[in-house]
């Protein structure tokens, strides 16, 4: 179901500056995008990446990591305190990032119509008896400290209508990057990889879903074996060899066999998930030294590449162009593997004039604009919701 057409709204609300805040599953900091949004445009004016402190990143990673029952009982009060304290700290940091962006560009807070804040996801359990998705980063603090109306909590109204609350990006992709002349796949290589199918024929449905892990496992494993946060250009992975037996174990995970709508996060595809697969490989092969660190990194690149391509195959389509965005597009080895498996060159959203590093932050500026103008922000065909919905809660100053 295509997103509804723009309704008639006032000049003030539809033509102005919004700010989008996005902190993703890679947990490297908050992307801040200053966006001019109008009835027929969505233009990135300025941007910055505001990094997390080492301690804050550690706290977020801890909150994202599921605990077993013994750990929960022994550590319950501390984890609740940590959740609340981190919610506060992220709210402060997001507000600081907004003020820094405004200062850098000599813009006053009263020049901004609203902030759209995705928050930091610490748990995303979209299926089961009690599905939920939890993002933290107190929007009350953001609004009060910046003196700018803030919109947050975008996922849960979609979930209230039976959807998974994600991915939300396809609605923006369709609104901003659809072409009547070219079938497009928008491939986001963030912590999690996801794809959006944008058929040139407007009578066909947009499709989007998470294909599986990307930077979340690549970065977590590389950081565990080195002093660096990521494998620059995929050079370390390139020096290894893909282990087919380990790759087969990984791809056998039930998530990859699910049909869309589907979404996932780092609490599922975690370092514990990877270690479990490595342990099973070593148990099955009885070869304790058969797997080098380079081989594991190379196999993780192949896991991302193959799961992306398998996701595209699920669409049963042909004659399309892939445009990549997110930090993973800077991993040359990963991009080469995706291109080789797709048997076509992969372009980037930068080729469409949209900065691939700040596209997701732009999405939440756009969703704030949609919310303030009482326009839907989800695509039910993508999330599985029963109907279109206006997303987000407004924190007025």
Short mmCIF file of C-alpha atoms in Angstrom, two decimals:
data_model
loop_
_atom_site.label_atom_id
_atom_site.label_comp_id
_atom_site.label_asym_id
_atom_site.label_seq_id
_atom_site.Cartn_x
_atom_site.Cartn_y
_atom_site.Cartn_z
CA UNK A 1 0.00 0.00 0.00
CA UNK A 2 1.64 3.29 -1.11
CA UNK A 3 1.82 5.99 1.51
CA UNK A 4 -1.05 8.43 1.28
CA UNK A 5 -0.72 11.56 -0.81
CA UNK A 6 0.17 14.87 0.84
CA UNK A 7 -2.84 16.58 2.37
CA UNK A 8 -3.42 20.32 2.22
CA UNK A 9 -1.70 21.90 5.23
CA UNK A 10 -0.61 25.35 6.30
CA UNK A 11 2.41 27.05 4.82
CA UNK A 12 4.13 27.23 8.22
CA UNK A 13 3.88 23.52 8.95
CA UNK A 14 4.83 22.10 5.59
CA UNK A 15 7.61 24.43 4.56
CA UNK A 16 10.45 24.71 7.04
CA UNK A 17 13.32 23.20 8.97
CA UNK A 18 13.17 19.99 10.98
CA UNK A 19 15.87 18.03 12.80
CA UNK A 20 16.15 14.25 12.76
CA UNK A 21 18.02 12.22 15.38
CA UNK A 22 19.06 8.64 14.78
CA UNK A 23 21.16 6.30 16.90
CA UNK A 24 21.20 2.86 15.35
CA UNK A 25 22.26 -0.66 16.18
CA UNK A 26 25.92 0.14 15.53
CA UNK A 27 25.87 2.36 18.68
CA UNK A 28 28.64 4.69 17.49
CA UNK A 29 26.82 7.94 18.25
CA UNK A 30 23.81 9.99 17.21
CA UNK A 31 23.38 11.18 13.63
CA UNK A 32 21.85 14.66 13.52
CA UNK A 33 20.27 15.92 10.31
CA UNK A 34 18.94 19.41 9.65
CA UNK A 35 16.34 18.95 6.94
CA UNK A 36 14.26 21.38 4.92
CA UNK A 37 10.95 19.68 4.26
CA UNK A 38 8.29 20.94 1.89
CA UNK A 39 5.32 19.57 0.00
CA UNK A 40 7.57 18.38 -2.83
CA UNK A 41 11.03 18.26 -1.32
CA UNK A 42 13.15 16.89 1.50
CA UNK A 43 16.60 18.47 1.46
CA UNK A 44 19.52 17.83 3.82
CA UNK A 45 20.83 21.24 4.88
CA UNK A 46 23.46 20.28 7.48
CA UNK A 47 24.50 17.34 9.60
CA UNK A 48 26.86 16.04 12.23
CA UNK A 49 27.74 12.84 14.08
CA UNK A 50 27.83 13.34 17.83
CA UNK A 51 29.76 10.43 19.37
CA UNK A 52 28.88 8.47 22.48
CA UNK A 53 31.36 8.27 25.33
CA UNK A 54 32.99 4.88 25.85
CA UNK A 55 31.06 4.36 29.08
CA UNK A 56 27.70 5.27 27.55
CA UNK A 57 28.31 2.86 24.70
CA UNK A 58 29.18 0.11 27.19
CA UNK A 59 25.97 0.81 29.13
CA UNK A 60 23.86 0.64 25.97
CA UNK A 61 25.50 -2.60 24.87
CA UNK A 62 24.80 -4.07 28.31
CA UNK A 63 21.15 -3.05 28.13
CA UNK A 64 20.85 -4.59 24.67
CA UNK A 65 22.26 -7.90 25.82
CA UNK A 66 19.56 -10.32 27.01
CA UNK A 67 20.12 -11.79 30.46
CA UNK A 68 19.29 -15.30 31.57
CA UNK A 69 16.86 -15.79 34.46
CA UNK A 70 19.60 -16.08 37.10
CA UNK A 71 21.17 -12.82 35.98
CA UNK A 72 17.79 -11.08 35.96
CA UNK A 73 17.02 -12.11 39.52
CA UNK A 74 20.50 -11.22 40.81
CA UNK A 75 20.76 -7.92 38.97
CA UNK A 76 17.17 -6.75 38.59
CA UNK A 77 17.33 -3.46 40.50
CA UNK A 78 20.66 -2.45 39.01
CA UNK A 79 19.43 -3.10 35.47
CA UNK A 80 16.27 -1.05 36.08
CA UNK A 81 18.40 1.81 37.43
CA UNK A 82 20.80 1.49 34.51
CA UNK A 83 17.91 1.66 32.04
CA UNK A 84 16.47 4.81 33.63
CA UNK A 85 19.86 6.51 34.03
CA UNK A 86 20.86 5.71 30.43
CA UNK A 87 17.50 7.00 29.18
CA UNK A 88 18.33 10.29 30.94
CA UNK A 89 21.92 10.41 29.70
CA UNK A 90 20.92 9.82 26.08
CA UNK A 91 18.26 12.52 26.34
CA UNK A 92 20.91 14.96 27.55
CA UNK A 93 23.33 13.91 24.81
CA UNK A 94 20.70 14.21 22.06
CA UNK A 95 19.83 17.71 23.25
CA UNK A 96 23.52 18.62 23.32
CA UNK A 97 23.91 17.32 19.77
CA UNK A 98 20.99 19.41 18.53
CA UNK A 99 22.39 22.57 20.14
CA UNK A 100 25.80 21.88 18.61
CA UNK A 101 24.27 21.54 15.14
CA UNK A 102 22.36 24.80 15.56
CA UNK A 103 25.45 26.61 16.81
CA UNK A 104 27.60 25.28 13.96
CA UNK A 105 25.10 26.62 11.43
CA UNK A 106 24.16 29.86 13.20
CA UNK A 107 20.50 28.82 13.46
CA UNK A 108 18.17 29.64 16.35
CA UNK A 109 15.94 27.07 18.03
CA UNK A 110 12.85 29.08 17.06
CA UNK A 111 13.78 28.52 13.40
CA UNK A 112 13.14 24.76 13.83
CA UNK A 113 9.59 23.46 13.58
CA UNK A 114 10.28 20.16 15.34
CA UNK A 115 12.79 17.45 16.21
CA UNK A 116 12.10 13.83 15.32
CA UNK A 117 13.98 11.47 17.65
CA UNK A 118 14.14 7.75 16.99
CA UNK A 119 15.90 7.12 20.30
CA UNK A 120 18.28 4.25 21.03
CA UNK A 121 16.73 0.81 20.66
CA UNK A 122 17.67 -1.44 23.56
CA UNK A 123 15.17 -4.23 22.86
CA UNK A 124 13.10 -5.15 19.80
CA UNK A 125 10.87 -8.21 20.22
CA UNK A 126 8.28 -7.72 17.47
CA UNK A 127 6.61 -11.15 17.63
CA UNK A 128 5.25 -13.47 20.29
CA UNK A 129 2.52 -13.19 22.90
CA UNK A 130 3.61 -9.75 24.11
CA UNK A 131 5.49 -8.02 21.28
CA UNK A 132 7.29 -4.78 22.09
CA UNK A 133 10.00 -2.39 21.00
CA UNK A 134 11.83 -0.14 23.45
CA UNK A 135 13.74 3.02 22.52
CA UNK A 136 15.32 5.28 25.13
CA UNK A 137 16.55 8.88 25.17
CA UNK A 138 14.08 10.97 27.16
CA UNK A 139 12.25 13.27 24.68
CA UNK A 140 11.05 15.47 27.57
CA UNK A 141 14.68 16.45 28.14
CA UNK A 142 15.30 17.02 24.44
CA UNK A 143 12.29 19.34 24.18
CA UNK A 144 12.99 21.26 27.38
CA UNK A 145 16.72 21.74 26.82
CA UNK A 146 16.43 22.73 23.15
CA UNK A 147 13.09 24.56 23.47
CA UNK A 148 11.98 22.76 20.30
CA UNK A 149 8.87 20.62 19.96
CA UNK A 150 10.03 17.00 19.90
CA UNK A 151 8.35 13.95 18.38
CA UNK A 152 9.41 10.48 19.57
CA UNK A 153 8.12 6.93 20.17
CA UNK A 154 7.44 6.26 16.50
CA UNK A 155 7.21 2.48 16.56
CA UNK A 156 4.57 1.61 19.09
CA UNK A 157 1.44 2.92 17.34
CA UNK A 158 2.27 0.69 14.38
CA UNK A 159 2.64 -2.20 16.85
CA UNK A 160 -0.67 -1.28 18.48
CA UNK A 161 -2.24 -2.00 15.09
CA UNK A 162 -0.55 -5.39 14.91
CA UNK A 163 2.60 -4.36 13.04
CA UNK A 164 6.23 -4.96 13.97
CA UNK A 165 7.01 -1.26 14.35
CA UNK A 166 9.77 -1.68 11.79
CA UNK A 167 11.12 -1.05 9.33
CA UNK A 168 9.76 2.48 9.04
CA UNK A 169 12.30 3.59 6.43
CA UNK A 170 10.42 2.22 3.38
CA UNK A 171 7.70 4.89 3.68
CA UNK A 172 10.39 7.58 3.42
CA UNK A 173 12.21 5.70 0.65
CA UNK A 174 9.00 5.61 -1.38
CA UNK A 175 8.20 9.26 -0.77
CA UNK A 176 11.67 10.55 -1.60
CA UNK A 177 13.43 8.01 -3.83
CA UNK A 178 10.72 6.39 -5.93
CA UNK A 179 11.24 6.62 -9.69
CA UNK A 180 8.67 6.14 -12.45
CA UNK A 181 11.48 5.06 -14.77
CA UNK A 182 13.56 2.64 -12.68
CA UNK A 183 12.84 -0.24 -10.33
CA UNK A 184 14.94 0.37 -7.23
CA UNK A 185 16.11 -1.53 -4.19
CA UNK A 186 17.30 0.64 -1.29
CA UNK A 187 19.76 -1.40 0.76
CA UNK A 188 20.57 -0.07 4.21
CA UNK A 189 23.78 -1.52 5.63
CA UNK A 190 23.63 -0.35 9.23
CA UNK A 191 23.93 -2.54 12.28
CA UNK A 192 21.17 -4.59 10.70
CA UNK A 193 20.76 -4.88 6.92
CA UNK A 194 17.36 -4.14 5.40
CA UNK A 195 15.98 -3.74 1.91
CA UNK A 196 13.16 -1.72 0.38
CA UNK A 197 11.71 -2.68 -3.01
CA UNK A 198 10.47 0.40 -4.90
CA UNK A 199 8.76 -0.74 -8.10
CA UNK A 200 8.45 1.94 -10.78
CA UNK A 201 4.80 0.95 -11.18
CA UNK A 202 2.87 2.83 -8.49
CA UNK A 203 0.15 0.18 -8.58
CA UNK A 204 2.55 -2.35 -7.09
CA UNK A 205 3.23 -2.57 -3.35
CA UNK A 206 6.41 -1.35 -1.72
CA UNK A 207 8.07 -4.20 0.19
CA UNK A 208 10.68 -3.85 2.94
CA UNK A 209 12.20 -5.96 5.69
CA UNK A 210 15.35 -6.70 7.68
CA UNK A 211 17.47 -9.32 5.93
CA UNK A 212 19.79 -9.99 8.88
CA UNK A 213 22.98 -8.73 10.52
CA UNK A 214 25.44 -6.30 8.98
CA UNK A 215 27.74 -4.01 10.98
CA UNK A 216 26.48 -5.18 14.36
CA UNK A 217 28.31 -8.52 14.06
CA UNK A 218 31.13 -7.30 11.83
CA UNK A 219 32.04 -4.53 14.28
CA UNK A 220 31.41 -6.50 17.47
CA UNK A 221 33.68 -9.35 16.43
CA UNK A 222 36.43 -7.12 15.05
CA UNK A 223 36.41 -4.97 18.20
CA UNK A 224 36.66 -8.12 20.33
CA UNK A 225 39.89 -9.20 18.59
CA UNK A 226 41.49 -5.79 17.99
CA UNK A 227 41.71 -2.29 19.43
CA UNK A 228 39.67 -0.84 16.54
CA UNK A 229 35.92 -0.32 16.32
CA UNK A 230 35.59 -1.59 12.76
CA UNK A 231 37.44 -3.34 9.95
CA UNK A 232 38.33 -0.45 7.63
CA UNK A 233 37.34 -1.21 4.05
CA UNK A 234 36.95 -4.86 5.05
CA UNK A 235 40.71 -5.32 4.72
CA UNK A 236 40.98 -7.85 7.56
CA UNK A 237 38.05 -9.87 6.23
CA UNK A 238 39.55 -9.82 2.75
CA UNK A 239 42.70 -11.48 4.14
CA UNK A 240 40.69 -14.49 5.34
CA UNK A 241 38.75 -17.28 3.68
CA UNK A 242 35.04 -17.93 3.97
CA UNK A 243 34.38 -21.10 5.96
CA UNK A 244 31.45 -22.74 4.22
CA UNK A 245 30.61 -25.01 7.14
CA UNK A 246 30.35 -22.09 9.57
CA UNK A 247 28.41 -20.06 7.00
CA UNK A 248 25.93 -22.90 6.54
CA UNK A 249 25.41 -23.07 10.32
CA UNK A 250 24.72 -19.34 10.41
CA UNK A 251 22.34 -19.32 7.45
CA UNK A 252 20.40 -22.20 8.99
CA UNK A 253 19.13 -19.80 11.65
CA UNK A 254 15.30 -19.70 11.49
CA UNK A 255 15.22 -15.92 10.98
CA UNK A 256 16.56 -16.23 7.45
CA UNK A 257 13.74 -18.59 6.49
CA UNK A 258 10.97 -16.26 7.68
CA UNK A 259 8.82 -14.52 5.12
CA UNK A 260 8.21 -10.77 5.49
CA UNK A 261 7.03 -8.81 7.33
CA UNK A 262 10.03 -9.36 9.58
CA UNK A 263 12.42 -7.23 11.61
CA UNK A 264 15.23 -7.92 14.04
CA UNK A 265 17.98 -6.27 16.09
CA UNK A 266 21.30 -6.65 17.89
CA UNK A 267 19.64 -8.38 20.87
CA UNK A 268 19.06 -11.32 18.48
CA UNK A 269 22.11 -11.17 16.22
CA UNK A 270 24.54 -10.60 19.10
CA UNK A 271 28.11 -11.64 19.82
CA UNK A 272 26.58 -14.47 21.89
CA UNK A 273 24.74 -15.64 18.77
CA UNK A 274 28.03 -15.67 16.87
CA UNK A 275 29.92 -17.48 19.64
CA UNK A 276 27.20 -20.13 19.75
CA UNK A 277 27.63 -20.77 16.00
CA UNK A 278 31.42 -20.93 16.36
CA UNK A 279 31.11 -23.38 19.27
CA UNK A 280 28.80 -25.60 17.24
CA UNK A 281 31.18 -25.49 14.30
CA UNK A 282 34.11 -26.55 16.45
CA UNK A 283 32.08 -29.28 18.14
CA UNK A 284 30.91 -30.65 14.80
CA UNK A 285 34.29 -30.44 13.08
CA UNK A 286 36.43 -31.46 16.07
CA UNK A 287 39.04 -29.03 14.78
CA UNK A 288 39.89 -26.50 17.47
CA UNK A 289 42.36 -24.61 15.28
CA UNK A 290 40.59 -24.86 11.92
CA UNK A 291 39.14 -21.37 12.09
CA UNK A 292 41.28 -18.23 12.09
CA UNK A 293 40.07 -14.78 13.15
CA UNK A 294 40.41 -13.60 9.54
CA UNK A 295 38.25 -16.52 8.39
CA UNK A 296 35.52 -15.64 10.89
CA UNK A 297 35.51 -12.00 9.74
CA UNK A 298 35.40 -13.08 6.09
CA UNK A 299 32.53 -15.46 6.86
CA UNK A 300 30.60 -12.66 8.58
CA UNK A 301 30.94 -10.49 5.46
CA UNK A 302 29.65 -13.40 3.39
CA UNK A 303 26.77 -13.92 5.82
CA UNK A 304 25.64 -10.32 5.31
CA UNK A 305 26.10 -10.45 1.55
CA UNK A 306 24.33 -13.78 1.06
CA UNK A 307 21.44 -12.97 3.40
CA UNK A 308 20.91 -9.66 1.54
CA UNK A 309 20.82 -11.44 -1.81
CA UNK A 310 18.55 -14.20 -0.49
CA UNK A 311 16.23 -11.47 0.78
CA UNK A 312 16.14 -9.94 -2.70
CA UNK A 313 15.44 -13.35 -4.23
CA UNK A 314 12.41 -13.67 -1.93
CA UNK A 315 10.92 -10.71 -3.80
CA UNK A 316 10.93 -12.69 -7.07
CA UNK A 317 11.80 -9.63 -9.14
CA UNK A 318 14.11 -8.68 -11.98
CA UNK A 319 15.44 -5.60 -13.73
CA UNK A 320 16.35 -3.40 -10.77
CA UNK A 321 19.13 -1.16 -9.48
CA UNK A 322 20.45 -1.46 -5.93
CA UNK A 323 21.31 1.73 -4.02
CA UNK A 324 23.15 1.24 -0.72
CA UNK A 325 23.20 3.53 2.29
CA UNK A 326 24.53 3.28 5.86
CA UNK A 327 28.05 2.78 7.16
CA UNK A 328 28.39 -0.64 5.57
CA UNK A 329 28.53 0.92 2.11
CA UNK A 330 32.03 2.12 3.06
CA UNK A 331 33.18 -1.49 3.51
CA UNK A 332 34.68 -2.10 0.08
CA UNK A 333 34.94 -5.85 0.52
CA UNK A 334 31.30 -6.17 1.60
CA UNK A 335 30.14 -4.06 -1.35
CA UNK A 336 32.20 -6.18 -3.73
CA UNK A 337 30.64 -9.39 -2.40
CA UNK A 338 27.10 -8.02 -2.69
CA UNK A 339 27.80 -6.80 -6.23
CA UNK A 340 29.28 -10.17 -7.21
CA UNK A 341 26.32 -12.12 -5.83
CA UNK A 342 23.80 -9.71 -7.33
CA UNK A 343 25.67 -9.89 -10.65
CA UNK A 344 25.28 -6.14 -11.04
CA UNK A 345 27.03 -3.03 -9.79
CA UNK A 346 25.69 -1.60 -6.54
CA UNK A 347 25.35 2.17 -6.44
CA UNK A 348 24.79 4.29 -3.33
CA UNK A 349 22.03 6.70 -2.37
CA UNK A 350 24.69 9.41 -2.68
CA UNK A 351 24.28 8.87 -6.44
CA UNK A 352 20.65 9.98 -5.96
CA UNK A 353 21.76 13.08 -4.07
CA UNK A 354 20.97 11.69 -0.61
CA UNK A 355 23.84 11.32 1.86
CA UNK A 356 23.99 7.64 2.80
CA UNK A 357 25.37 8.42 6.25
CA UNK A 358 22.47 10.64 7.28
CA UNK A 359 19.54 9.17 5.37
CA UNK A 360 18.13 7.48 8.47
CA UNK A 361 18.31 10.69 10.51
CA UNK A 362 16.47 12.43 7.67
CA UNK A 363 13.74 9.80 7.99
CA UNK A 364 12.92 10.88 11.53
CA UNK A 365 12.84 14.56 10.61
CA UNK A 366 10.34 13.56 7.91
CA UNK A 367 8.33 11.43 10.34
CA UNK A 368 8.13 14.39 12.74
CA UNK A 369 6.78 16.47 9.86
CA UNK A 370 4.24 13.73 9.09
CA UNK A 371 3.16 13.54 12.73
CA UNK A 372 2.60 17.26 13.16
CA UNK A 373 0.47 17.30 10.03
CA UNK A 374 -1.58 14.26 11.03
CA UNK A 375 -0.23 12.14 8.16
CA UNK A 376 0.49 8.43 8.34
CA UNK A 377 4.10 7.30 8.71
CA UNK A 378 3.92 3.54 8.22
CA UNK A 379 3.33 1.19 5.31
CA UNK A 380 1.09 -1.67 6.55
CA UNK A 381 2.31 -3.92 3.75
CA UNK A 382 5.82 -3.56 5.16
CA UNK A 383 5.27 -3.70 8.92
CA UNK A 384 2.25 -6.00 8.97
CA UNK A 385 0.01 -3.43 10.67
CA UNK A 386 -3.74 -3.66 10.10
CA UNK A 387 -3.89 -0.08 8.86
CA UNK A 388 -1.95 3.09 8.21
CA UNK A 389 -1.30 5.13 11.34
CA UNK A 390 -0.05 8.52 12.45
CA UNK A 391 3.15 7.71 14.34
CA UNK A 392 4.87 9.36 17.27
CA UNK A 393 4.12 11.21 20.50
CA UNK A 394 4.51 15.00 20.62
CA UNK A 395 6.41 16.71 23.46
CA UNK A 396 5.41 20.35 23.22
CA UNK A 397 7.44 23.25 24.63
#
